[in-house]
CSV table of C-alpha atoms and ligand atoms in Angstrom, one decimal:
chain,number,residue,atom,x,y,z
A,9,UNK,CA,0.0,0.0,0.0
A,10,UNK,CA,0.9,3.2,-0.9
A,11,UNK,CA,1.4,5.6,2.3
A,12,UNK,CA,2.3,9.7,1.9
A,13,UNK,CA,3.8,10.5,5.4
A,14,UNK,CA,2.7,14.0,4.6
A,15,UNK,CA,4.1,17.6,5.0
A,16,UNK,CA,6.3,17.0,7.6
A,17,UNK,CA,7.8,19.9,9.8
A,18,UNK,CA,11.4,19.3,8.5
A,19,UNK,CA,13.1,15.8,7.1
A,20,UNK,CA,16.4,14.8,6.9
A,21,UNK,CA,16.5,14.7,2.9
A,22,UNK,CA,16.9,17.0,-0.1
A,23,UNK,CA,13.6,17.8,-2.1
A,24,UNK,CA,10.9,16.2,0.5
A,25,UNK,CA,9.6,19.4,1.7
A,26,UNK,CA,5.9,18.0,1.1
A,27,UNK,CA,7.1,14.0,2.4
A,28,UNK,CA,7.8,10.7,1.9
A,29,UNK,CA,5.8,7.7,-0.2
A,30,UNK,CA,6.7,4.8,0.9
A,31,UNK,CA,5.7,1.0,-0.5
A,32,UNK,CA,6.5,-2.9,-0.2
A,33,UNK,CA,9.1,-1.8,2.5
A,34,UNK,CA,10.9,0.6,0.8
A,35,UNK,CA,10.9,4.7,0.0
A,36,UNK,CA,9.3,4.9,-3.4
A,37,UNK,CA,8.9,8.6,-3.8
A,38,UNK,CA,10.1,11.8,-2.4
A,39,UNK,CA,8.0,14.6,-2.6
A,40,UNK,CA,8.9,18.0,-3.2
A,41,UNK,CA,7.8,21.6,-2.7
A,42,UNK,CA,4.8,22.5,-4.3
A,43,UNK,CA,4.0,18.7,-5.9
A,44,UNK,CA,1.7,16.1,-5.0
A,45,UNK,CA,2.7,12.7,-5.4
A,46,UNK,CA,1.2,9.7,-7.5
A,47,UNK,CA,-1.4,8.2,-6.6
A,48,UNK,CA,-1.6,6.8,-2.7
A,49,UNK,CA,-3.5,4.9,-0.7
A,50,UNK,CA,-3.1,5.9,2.3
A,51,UNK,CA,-1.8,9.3,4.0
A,52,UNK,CA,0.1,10.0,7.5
A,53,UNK,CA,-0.5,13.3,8.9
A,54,UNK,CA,3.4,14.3,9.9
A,55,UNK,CA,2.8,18.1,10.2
A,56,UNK,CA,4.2,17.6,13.6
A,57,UNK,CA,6.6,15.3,13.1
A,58,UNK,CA,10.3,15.9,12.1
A,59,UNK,CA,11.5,13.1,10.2
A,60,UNK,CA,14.6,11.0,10.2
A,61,UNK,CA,16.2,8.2,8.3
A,62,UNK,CA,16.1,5.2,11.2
A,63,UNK,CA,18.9,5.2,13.2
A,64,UNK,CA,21.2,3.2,12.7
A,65,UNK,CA,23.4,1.5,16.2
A,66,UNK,CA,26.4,0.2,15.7
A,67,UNK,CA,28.1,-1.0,18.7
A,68,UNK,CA,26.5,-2.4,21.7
A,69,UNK,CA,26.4,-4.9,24.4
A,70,UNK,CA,22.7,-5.9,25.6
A,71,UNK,CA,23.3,-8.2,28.6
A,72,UNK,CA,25.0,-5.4,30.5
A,73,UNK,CA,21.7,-3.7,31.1
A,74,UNK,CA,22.0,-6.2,33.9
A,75,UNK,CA,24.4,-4.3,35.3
A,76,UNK,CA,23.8,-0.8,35.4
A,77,UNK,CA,25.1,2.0,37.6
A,78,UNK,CA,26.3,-0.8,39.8
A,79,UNK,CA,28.1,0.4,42.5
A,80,UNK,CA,31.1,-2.2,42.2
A,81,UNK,CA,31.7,-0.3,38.7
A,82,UNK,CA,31.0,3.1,38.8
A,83,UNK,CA,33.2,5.8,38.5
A,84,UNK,CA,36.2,3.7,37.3
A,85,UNK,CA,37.9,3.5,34.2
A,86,UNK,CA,37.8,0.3,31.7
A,87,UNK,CA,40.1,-2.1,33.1
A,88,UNK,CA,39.2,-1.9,36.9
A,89,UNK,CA,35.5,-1.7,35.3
A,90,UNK,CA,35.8,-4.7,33.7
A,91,UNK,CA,37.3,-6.3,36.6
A,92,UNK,CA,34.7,-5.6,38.6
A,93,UNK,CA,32.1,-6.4,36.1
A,94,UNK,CA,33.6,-10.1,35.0
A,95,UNK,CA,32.1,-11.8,38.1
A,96,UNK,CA,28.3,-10.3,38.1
A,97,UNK,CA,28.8,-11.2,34.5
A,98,UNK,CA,29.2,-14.8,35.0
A,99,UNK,CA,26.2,-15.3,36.6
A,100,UNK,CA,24.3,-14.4,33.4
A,101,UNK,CA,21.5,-17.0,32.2
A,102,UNK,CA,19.8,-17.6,29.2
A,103,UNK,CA,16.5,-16.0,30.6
A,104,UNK,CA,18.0,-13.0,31.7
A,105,UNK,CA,20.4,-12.7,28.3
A,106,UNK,CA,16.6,-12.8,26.4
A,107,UNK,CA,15.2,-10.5,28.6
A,108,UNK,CA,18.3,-8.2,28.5
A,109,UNK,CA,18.7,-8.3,24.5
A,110,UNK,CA,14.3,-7.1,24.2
A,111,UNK,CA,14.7,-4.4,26.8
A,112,UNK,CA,18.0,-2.9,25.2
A,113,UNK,CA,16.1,-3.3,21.7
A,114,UNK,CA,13.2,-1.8,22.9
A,115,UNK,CA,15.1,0.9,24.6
A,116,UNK,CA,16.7,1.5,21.1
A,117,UNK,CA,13.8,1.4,18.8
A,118,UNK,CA,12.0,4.1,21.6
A,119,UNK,CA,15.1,6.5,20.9
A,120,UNK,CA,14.0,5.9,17.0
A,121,UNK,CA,16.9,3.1,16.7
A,122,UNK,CA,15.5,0.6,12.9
A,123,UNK,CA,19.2,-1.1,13.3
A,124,UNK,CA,20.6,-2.4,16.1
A,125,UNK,CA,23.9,-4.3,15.9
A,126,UNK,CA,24.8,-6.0,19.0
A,127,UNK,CA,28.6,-7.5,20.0
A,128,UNK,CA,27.9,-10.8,22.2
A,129,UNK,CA,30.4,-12.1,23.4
A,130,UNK,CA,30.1,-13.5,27.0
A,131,UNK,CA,29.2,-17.6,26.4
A,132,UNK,CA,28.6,-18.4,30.2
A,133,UNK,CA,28.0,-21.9,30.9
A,134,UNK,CA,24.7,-22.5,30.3
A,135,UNK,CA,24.3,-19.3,27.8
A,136,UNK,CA,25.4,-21.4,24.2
A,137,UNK,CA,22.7,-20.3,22.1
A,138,UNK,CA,23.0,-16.5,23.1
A,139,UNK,CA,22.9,-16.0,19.0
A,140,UNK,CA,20.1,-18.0,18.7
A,141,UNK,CA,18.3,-16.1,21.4
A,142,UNK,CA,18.5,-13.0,20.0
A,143,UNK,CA,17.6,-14.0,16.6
A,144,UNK,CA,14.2,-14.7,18.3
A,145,UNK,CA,14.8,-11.0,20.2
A,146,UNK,CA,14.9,-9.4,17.2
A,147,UNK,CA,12.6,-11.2,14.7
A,148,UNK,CA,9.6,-10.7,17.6
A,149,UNK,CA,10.2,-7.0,17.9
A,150,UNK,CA,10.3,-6.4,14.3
A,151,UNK,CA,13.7,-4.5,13.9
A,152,UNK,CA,16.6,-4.8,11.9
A,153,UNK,CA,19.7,-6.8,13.6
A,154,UNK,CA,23.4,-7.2,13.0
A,155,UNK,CA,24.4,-9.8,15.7
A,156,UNK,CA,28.1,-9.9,16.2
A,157,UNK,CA,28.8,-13.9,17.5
A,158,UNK,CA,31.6,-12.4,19.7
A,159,UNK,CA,34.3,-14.9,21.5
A,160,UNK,CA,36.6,-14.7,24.1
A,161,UNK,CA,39.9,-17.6,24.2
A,162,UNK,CA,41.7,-16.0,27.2
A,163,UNK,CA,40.5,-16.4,30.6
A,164,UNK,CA,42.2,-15.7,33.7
A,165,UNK,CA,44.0,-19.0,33.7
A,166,UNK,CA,45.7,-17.5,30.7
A,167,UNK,CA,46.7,-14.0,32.7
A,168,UNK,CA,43.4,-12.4,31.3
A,169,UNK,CA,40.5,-10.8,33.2
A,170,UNK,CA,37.5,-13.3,32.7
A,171,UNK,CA,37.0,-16.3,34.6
A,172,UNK,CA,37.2,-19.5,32.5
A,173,UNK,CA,33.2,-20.1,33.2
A,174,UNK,CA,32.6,-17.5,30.3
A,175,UNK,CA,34.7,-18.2,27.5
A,176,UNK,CA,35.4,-20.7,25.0
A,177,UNK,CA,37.8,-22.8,23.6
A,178,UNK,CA,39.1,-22.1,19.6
A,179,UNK,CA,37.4,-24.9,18.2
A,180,UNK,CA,34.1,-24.6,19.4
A,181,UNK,CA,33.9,-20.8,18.8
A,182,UNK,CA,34.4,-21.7,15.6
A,183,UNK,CA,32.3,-24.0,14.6
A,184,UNK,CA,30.2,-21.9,16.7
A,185,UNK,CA,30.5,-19.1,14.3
A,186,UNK,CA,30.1,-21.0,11.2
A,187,UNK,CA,26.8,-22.6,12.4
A,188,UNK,CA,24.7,-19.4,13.1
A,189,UNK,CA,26.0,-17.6,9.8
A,190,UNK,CA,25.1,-20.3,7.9
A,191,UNK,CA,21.8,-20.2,9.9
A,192,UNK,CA,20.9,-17.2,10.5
A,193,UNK,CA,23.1,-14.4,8.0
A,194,UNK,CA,20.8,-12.8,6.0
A,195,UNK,CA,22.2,-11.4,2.3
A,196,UNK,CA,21.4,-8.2,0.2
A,197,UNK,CA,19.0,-5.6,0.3
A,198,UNK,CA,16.2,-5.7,3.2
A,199,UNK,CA,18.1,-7.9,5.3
A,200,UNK,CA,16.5,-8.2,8.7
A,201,UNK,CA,19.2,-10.5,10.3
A,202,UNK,CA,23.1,-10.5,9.7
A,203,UNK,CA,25.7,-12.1,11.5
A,204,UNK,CA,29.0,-10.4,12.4
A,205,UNK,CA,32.1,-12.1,13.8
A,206,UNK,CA,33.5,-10.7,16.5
A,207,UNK,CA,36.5,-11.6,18.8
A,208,UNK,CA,36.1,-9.1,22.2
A,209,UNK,CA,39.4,-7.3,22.5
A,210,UNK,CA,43.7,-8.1,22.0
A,211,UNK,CA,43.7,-8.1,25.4
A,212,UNK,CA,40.7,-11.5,25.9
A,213,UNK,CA,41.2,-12.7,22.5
A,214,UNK,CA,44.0,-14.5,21.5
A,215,UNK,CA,46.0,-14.2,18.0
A,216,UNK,CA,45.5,-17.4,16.5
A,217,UNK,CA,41.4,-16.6,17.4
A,218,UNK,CA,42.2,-13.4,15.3
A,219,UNK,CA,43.6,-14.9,12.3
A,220,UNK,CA,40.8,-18.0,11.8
A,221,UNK,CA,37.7,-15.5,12.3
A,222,UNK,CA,39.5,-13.1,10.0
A,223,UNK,CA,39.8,-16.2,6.9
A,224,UNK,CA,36.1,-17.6,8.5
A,225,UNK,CA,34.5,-14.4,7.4
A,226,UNK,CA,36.2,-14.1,4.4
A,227,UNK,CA,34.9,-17.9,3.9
A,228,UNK,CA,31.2,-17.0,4.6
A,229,UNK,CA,31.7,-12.9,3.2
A,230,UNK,CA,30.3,-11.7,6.6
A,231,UNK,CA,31.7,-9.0,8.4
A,232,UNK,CA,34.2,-7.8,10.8
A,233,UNK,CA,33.7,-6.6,14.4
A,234,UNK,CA,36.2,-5.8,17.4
A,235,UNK,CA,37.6,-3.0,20.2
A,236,UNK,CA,40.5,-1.5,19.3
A,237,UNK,CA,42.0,1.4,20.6
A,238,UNK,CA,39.5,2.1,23.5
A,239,UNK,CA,42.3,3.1,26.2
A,240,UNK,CA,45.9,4.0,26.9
A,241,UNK,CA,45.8,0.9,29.0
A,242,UNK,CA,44.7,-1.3,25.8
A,243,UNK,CA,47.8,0.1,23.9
A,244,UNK,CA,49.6,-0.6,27.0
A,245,UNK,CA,49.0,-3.9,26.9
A,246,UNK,CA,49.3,-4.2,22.9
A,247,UNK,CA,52.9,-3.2,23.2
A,248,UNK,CA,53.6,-5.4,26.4
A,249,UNK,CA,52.3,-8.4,25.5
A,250,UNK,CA,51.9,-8.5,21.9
A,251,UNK,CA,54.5,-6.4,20.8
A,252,UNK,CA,53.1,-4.3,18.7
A,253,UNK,CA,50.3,-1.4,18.9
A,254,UNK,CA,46.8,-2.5,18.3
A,255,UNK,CA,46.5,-0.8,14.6
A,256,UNK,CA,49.5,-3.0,13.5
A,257,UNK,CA,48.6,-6.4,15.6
A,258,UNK,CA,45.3,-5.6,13.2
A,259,UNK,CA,47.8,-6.0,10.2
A,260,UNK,CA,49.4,-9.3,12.0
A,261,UNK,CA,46.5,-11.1,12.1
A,262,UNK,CA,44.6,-10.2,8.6
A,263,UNK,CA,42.0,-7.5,10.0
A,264,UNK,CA,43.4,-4.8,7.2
A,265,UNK,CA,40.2,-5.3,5.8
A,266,UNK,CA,37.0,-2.9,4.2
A,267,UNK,CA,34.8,-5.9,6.3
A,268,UNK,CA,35.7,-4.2,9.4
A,269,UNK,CA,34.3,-1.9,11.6
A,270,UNK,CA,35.7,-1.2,14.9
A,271,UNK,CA,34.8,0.2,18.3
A,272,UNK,CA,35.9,3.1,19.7
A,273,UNK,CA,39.0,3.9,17.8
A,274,UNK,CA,40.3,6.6,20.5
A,275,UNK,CA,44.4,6.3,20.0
A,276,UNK,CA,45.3,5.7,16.6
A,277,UNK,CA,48.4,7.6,15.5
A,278,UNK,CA,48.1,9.9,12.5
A,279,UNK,CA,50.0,7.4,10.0
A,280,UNK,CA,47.1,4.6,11.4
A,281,UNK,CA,44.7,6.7,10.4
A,282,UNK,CA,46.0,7.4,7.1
A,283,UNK,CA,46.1,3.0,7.1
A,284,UNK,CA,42.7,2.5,8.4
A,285,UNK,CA,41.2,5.3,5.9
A,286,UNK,CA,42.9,3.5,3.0
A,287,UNK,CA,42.3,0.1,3.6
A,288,UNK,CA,38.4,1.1,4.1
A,289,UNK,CA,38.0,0.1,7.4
A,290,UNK,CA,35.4,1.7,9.6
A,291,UNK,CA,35.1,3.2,12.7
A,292,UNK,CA,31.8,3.5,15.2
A,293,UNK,CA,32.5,5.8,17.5
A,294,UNK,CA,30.9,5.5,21.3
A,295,UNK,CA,30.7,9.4,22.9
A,296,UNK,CA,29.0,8.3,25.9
A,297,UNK,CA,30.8,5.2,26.8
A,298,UNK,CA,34.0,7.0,26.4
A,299,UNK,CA,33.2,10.2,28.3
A,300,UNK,CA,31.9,7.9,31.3
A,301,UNK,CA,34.6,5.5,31.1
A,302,UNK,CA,37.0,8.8,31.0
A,303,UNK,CA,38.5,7.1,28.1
A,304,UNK,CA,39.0,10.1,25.4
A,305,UNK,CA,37.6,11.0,22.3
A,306,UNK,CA,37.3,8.9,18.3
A,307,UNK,CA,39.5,10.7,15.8
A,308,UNK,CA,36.2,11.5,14.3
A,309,UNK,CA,37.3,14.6,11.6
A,310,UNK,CA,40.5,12.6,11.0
A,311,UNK,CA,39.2,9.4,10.4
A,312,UNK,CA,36.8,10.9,7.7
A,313,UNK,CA,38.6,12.9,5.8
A,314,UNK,CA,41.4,10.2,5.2
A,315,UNK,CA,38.5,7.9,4.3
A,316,UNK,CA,37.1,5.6,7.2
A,317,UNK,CA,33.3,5.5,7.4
A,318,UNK,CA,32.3,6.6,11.1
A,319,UNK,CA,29.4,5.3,12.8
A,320,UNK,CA,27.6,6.2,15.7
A,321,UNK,CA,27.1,3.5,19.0
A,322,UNK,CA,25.4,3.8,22.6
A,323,UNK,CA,28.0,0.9,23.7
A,324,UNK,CA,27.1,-1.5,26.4
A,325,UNK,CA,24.5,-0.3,28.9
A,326,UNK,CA,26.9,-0.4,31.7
A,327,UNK,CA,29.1,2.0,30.3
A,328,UNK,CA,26.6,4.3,29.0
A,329,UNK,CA,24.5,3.6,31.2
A,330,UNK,CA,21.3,3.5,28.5
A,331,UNK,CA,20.4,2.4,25.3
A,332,UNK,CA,19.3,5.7,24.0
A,333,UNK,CA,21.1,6.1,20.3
A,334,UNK,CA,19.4,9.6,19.9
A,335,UNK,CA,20.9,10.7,23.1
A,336,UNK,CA,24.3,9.8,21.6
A,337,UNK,CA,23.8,11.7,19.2
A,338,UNK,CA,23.5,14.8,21.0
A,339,UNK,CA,26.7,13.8,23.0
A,340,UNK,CA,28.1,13.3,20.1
A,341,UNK,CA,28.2,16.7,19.0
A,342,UNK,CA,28.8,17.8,22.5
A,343,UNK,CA,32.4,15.9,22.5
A,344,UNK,CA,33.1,16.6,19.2
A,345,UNK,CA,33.1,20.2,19.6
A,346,UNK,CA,35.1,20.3,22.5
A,347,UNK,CA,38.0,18.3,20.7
A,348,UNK,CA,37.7,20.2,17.6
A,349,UNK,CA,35.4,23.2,17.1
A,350,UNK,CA,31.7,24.9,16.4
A,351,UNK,CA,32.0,23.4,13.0
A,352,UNK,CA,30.9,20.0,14.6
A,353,UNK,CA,27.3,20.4,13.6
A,354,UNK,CA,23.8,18.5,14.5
A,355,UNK,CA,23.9,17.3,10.8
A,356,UNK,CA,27.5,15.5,11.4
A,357,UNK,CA,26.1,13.4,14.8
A,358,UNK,CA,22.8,13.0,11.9
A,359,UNK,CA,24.6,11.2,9.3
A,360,UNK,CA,27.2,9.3,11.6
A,361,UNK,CA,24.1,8.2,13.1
A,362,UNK,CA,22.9,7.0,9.6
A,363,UNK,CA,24.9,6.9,7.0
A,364,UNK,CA,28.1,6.4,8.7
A,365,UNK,CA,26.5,3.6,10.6
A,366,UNK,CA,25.1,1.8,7.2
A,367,UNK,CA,28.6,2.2,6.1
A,368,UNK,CA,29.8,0.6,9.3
A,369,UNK,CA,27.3,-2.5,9.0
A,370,UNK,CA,28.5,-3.0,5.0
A,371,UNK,CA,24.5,-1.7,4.1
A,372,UNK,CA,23.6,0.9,1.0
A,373,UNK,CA,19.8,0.2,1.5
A,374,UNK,CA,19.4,1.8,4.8
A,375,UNK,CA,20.5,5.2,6.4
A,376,UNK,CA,19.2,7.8,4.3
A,377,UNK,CA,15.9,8.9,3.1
A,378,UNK,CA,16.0,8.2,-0.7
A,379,UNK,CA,13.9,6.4,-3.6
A,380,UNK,CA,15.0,2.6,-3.1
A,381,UNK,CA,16.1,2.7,0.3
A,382,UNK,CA,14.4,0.9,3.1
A,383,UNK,CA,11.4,2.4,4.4
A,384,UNK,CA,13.2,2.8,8.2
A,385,UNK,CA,11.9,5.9,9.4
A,386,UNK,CA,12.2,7.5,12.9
A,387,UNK,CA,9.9,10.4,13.4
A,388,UNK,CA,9.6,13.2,16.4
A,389,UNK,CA,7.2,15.3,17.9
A,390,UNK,CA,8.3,19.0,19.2
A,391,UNK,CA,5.9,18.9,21.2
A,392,UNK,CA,7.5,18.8,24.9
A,393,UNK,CA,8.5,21.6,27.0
A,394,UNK,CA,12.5,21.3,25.8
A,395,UNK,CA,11.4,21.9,22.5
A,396,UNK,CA,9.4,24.7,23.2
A,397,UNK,CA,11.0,27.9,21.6
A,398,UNK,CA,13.3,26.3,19.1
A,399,UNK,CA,13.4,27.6,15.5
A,400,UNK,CA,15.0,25.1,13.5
A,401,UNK,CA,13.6,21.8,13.7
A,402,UNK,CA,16.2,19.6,12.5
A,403,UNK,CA,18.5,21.1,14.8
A,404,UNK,CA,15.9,21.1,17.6
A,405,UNK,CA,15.8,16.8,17.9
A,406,UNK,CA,19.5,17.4,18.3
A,407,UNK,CA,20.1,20.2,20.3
A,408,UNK,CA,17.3,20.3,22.4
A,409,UNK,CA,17.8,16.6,23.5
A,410,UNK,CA,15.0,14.4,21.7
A,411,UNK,CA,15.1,11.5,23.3
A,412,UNK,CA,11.9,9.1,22.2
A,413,UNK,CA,10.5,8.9,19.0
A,414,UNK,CA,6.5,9.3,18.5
A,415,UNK,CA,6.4,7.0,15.6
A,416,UNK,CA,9.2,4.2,14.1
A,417,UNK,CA,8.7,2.5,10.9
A,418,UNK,CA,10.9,-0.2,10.1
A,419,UNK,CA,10.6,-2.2,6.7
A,420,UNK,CA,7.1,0.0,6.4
A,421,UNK,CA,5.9,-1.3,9.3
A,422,UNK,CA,5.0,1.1,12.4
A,423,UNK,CA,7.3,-0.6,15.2
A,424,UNK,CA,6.3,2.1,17.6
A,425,UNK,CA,3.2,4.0,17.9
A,426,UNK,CA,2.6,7.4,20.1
A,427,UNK,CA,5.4,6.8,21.4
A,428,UNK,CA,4.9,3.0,22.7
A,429,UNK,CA,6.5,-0.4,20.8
A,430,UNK,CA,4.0,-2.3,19.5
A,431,UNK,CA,3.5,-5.5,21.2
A,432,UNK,CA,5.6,-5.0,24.0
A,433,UNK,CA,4.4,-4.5,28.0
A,434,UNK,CA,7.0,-1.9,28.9
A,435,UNK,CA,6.0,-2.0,32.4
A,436,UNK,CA,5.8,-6.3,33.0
A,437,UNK,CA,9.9,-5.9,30.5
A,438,UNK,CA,11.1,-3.6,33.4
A,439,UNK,CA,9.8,-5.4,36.1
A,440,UNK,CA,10.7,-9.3,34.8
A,441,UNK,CA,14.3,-7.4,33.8
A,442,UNK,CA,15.2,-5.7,37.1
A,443,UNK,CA,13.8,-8.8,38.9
A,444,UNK,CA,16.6,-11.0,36.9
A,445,UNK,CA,19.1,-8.3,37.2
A,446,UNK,CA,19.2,-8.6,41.0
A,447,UNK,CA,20.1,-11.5,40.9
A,448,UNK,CA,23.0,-11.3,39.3
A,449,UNK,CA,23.9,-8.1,41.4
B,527,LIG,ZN1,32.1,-2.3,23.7
């Protein structure tokens, strides 16, 4: 069916001054000043909405909703955080991993989130089909997914932070890996599932772990996901025990790859940029999980001009400590601007937050507002009091601090409705979810 999301207060696109037609899942039509469009069947009323391409998360890490603001973990920086984190960790099951993965997801599509990647990779005893789980997460709530099947090899057995109850051995990660791509990785245009691979860090992953996921996703032509470069304390370690810096243990192990995207991306040297930018690597950048953690700021403006796509993610809820992507992109211009200038605008956060994060993902049919592209649409009323006053609306959802979308449509579906995700009790998710998360506390 033909629906005209009509006259909209403003929307993030060139020449749609009068909306958007969208049709079988996809943008059809954009309609200009002045025009009508071809013949619809349907029309939605957006005169008070201001309308965005869905955005697009690229980093993540659902299960620590569990453990948020705990007092263990606050005010620390990543290393002691994840120290103190490991053990609560542990205790995670597979009922409170589900429950974890629909609350973050919901939190995400509420903050006008279409595409949510998310990097698992805590297997606790108990917890093997995490991937499976939130294939189900994902496919109930109707948004898009790009499941990372993280790992972790090192334990503290081998001198490294986890205990040995939640990681794997080589061999079973991988076959691991290879079962829920070929099960569950989802090809082309309108994907609503992909798989990722994804070892954690060089610091709980070890080399040889590097190398086979690099030539297993080259195997299956999936993509690339890992932290590099989050803290001085990661390099630290890079150039202790592995001899190198993390850019160039990337080279060692066959990660100089465009199926990359990585995490943070605080400390790269100018000549890594100038690597990572020509080798087409991309970079999702995490403003609230690094001013939190006190870790620093991405090489945003660098990154981009030699080339590197950047991305925008919320990071794990314990380090952020929500799941609100349009939140991060106000911080985003917030930390931007203090580490390089005024010229950091709303519409940079906009497209890292879109475009940038498409790119991240390996995806040309979602993050912009354009004939062809998905019809994944996040939509905002001005209608509260922090709004009240502003004259530009684009810049208003930004500036202003818009934080919940009225209306989400995702593959032309409406996925949230006044505000509220269809088919979801909010109130009986929070209560089940904090219920499990004390017991882990
Ligand atoms: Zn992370």
């Amino acid at each position: 069916m033909r629906l005209w999301i009509k006259d909209p207060l403003a929307c993030l696109a060139e020449n749609a001054e009068r909306g958007i037609v969208v049709d079988g899942g996809k943008i059809v039509q954009l309609v200009p000043r002045g025009n009508e469009p071809d013949a619809v069947a349907g029309v939605f009323d957006a005169s008070q909405h201001v309308v965005l391409p869905g955005l697009v998360n690229t980093h993540h890490h659902m299960y620590q909703s569990l453990t948020r603001a705990h007092p263990s973990a606050i005010n620390k920086e990543l290393f002691p955080w994840l120290t103190a984190l490991f053990p609560l960790w542990s205790k995670l099951t597979p009922e409170s991993h589900r429950l974890a993965t629909r609350l973050a997801l919901t939190e995400l599509l509420m903050s006008g989130c279409t595409t949510a990647a998310d990097h698992h990779y805590l297997f606790a005893r108990g917890c093997e089909n995490a991937i499976d789980i939130q294939v189900e997460e994902a496919k109930a709530l109707g948004v898009r997914m790009m499941i990372c099947r993280g790992s972790m090899d090192l334990s503290q057995k081998d001198g490294a932070m986890p205990p040995e109850s939640v990681v794997q051995d080589r061999d079973t990660i991988l076959s691991d890996c290879e079962r829920v791509v070929s099960r569950y990785h989802q090809r082309g245009e309108g994907a609503m599932i992909q798989i990722a691979l994804a070892p954690c860090t060089p610091f709980t992953a070890s080399k040889e772990l590097m190398i086979a996921t690099a030539k297993l996703a080259e195997k299956h032509d999936c993509r690339l996901h890992t932290h590099i470069s989050e803290t001085r304390d990661e390099t630290d370690y890079c150039l202790a025990h592995l001899g190198c810096r993390p850019v160039e243990y990337l080279e060692e192990t066959g990660w100089m790859t465009s199926r990359v995207w990585l995490a943070h991306g605080i400390f790269f040297n100018d000549e890594e940029v100038a690597q990572l930018g020509k080798h087409g690597l991309a970079v999702c950048h995490c403003p609230t999980s690094n001013m939190m953690l006190a870790s620093g700021q991405c090489r945003t403006r660098e990154l981009e001009q030699a080339g590197a796509a950047v991305g925008l993610g919320v990071d794990g809820s314990s380090s952020n400590d929500s799941s609100n992507l349009m939140e991060g992109v106000r911080h985003a211009v917030m930390i931007n601007r203090l580490t390089y200038d005024a010229t950091v605008t709303h519409l940079d956060a906009l497209r890292w937050a879109t475009q940038g994060s498409a790119r991240c993902l390996g995806r040309s049919d979602i993050g912009a507002i354009a004939p062809g592209k998905a019809a994944d649409l996040a939509l905002f009323r001005l209608d509260e009091l922090r709004f009240s006053g502003a004259a530009d609306p684009l810049a208003a959802v930004v500036l202003c601090g818009a934080h919940r979308a009225d209306r989400v449509m995702i593959a032309g579906e409406w996925r949230v409705i006044d505000g509220m995700p269809r088919g979801v009790d909010v109130e009986k998710l929070r209560y089940e979810h904090s219920a499990l998360a004390r017991k882990m506390h």
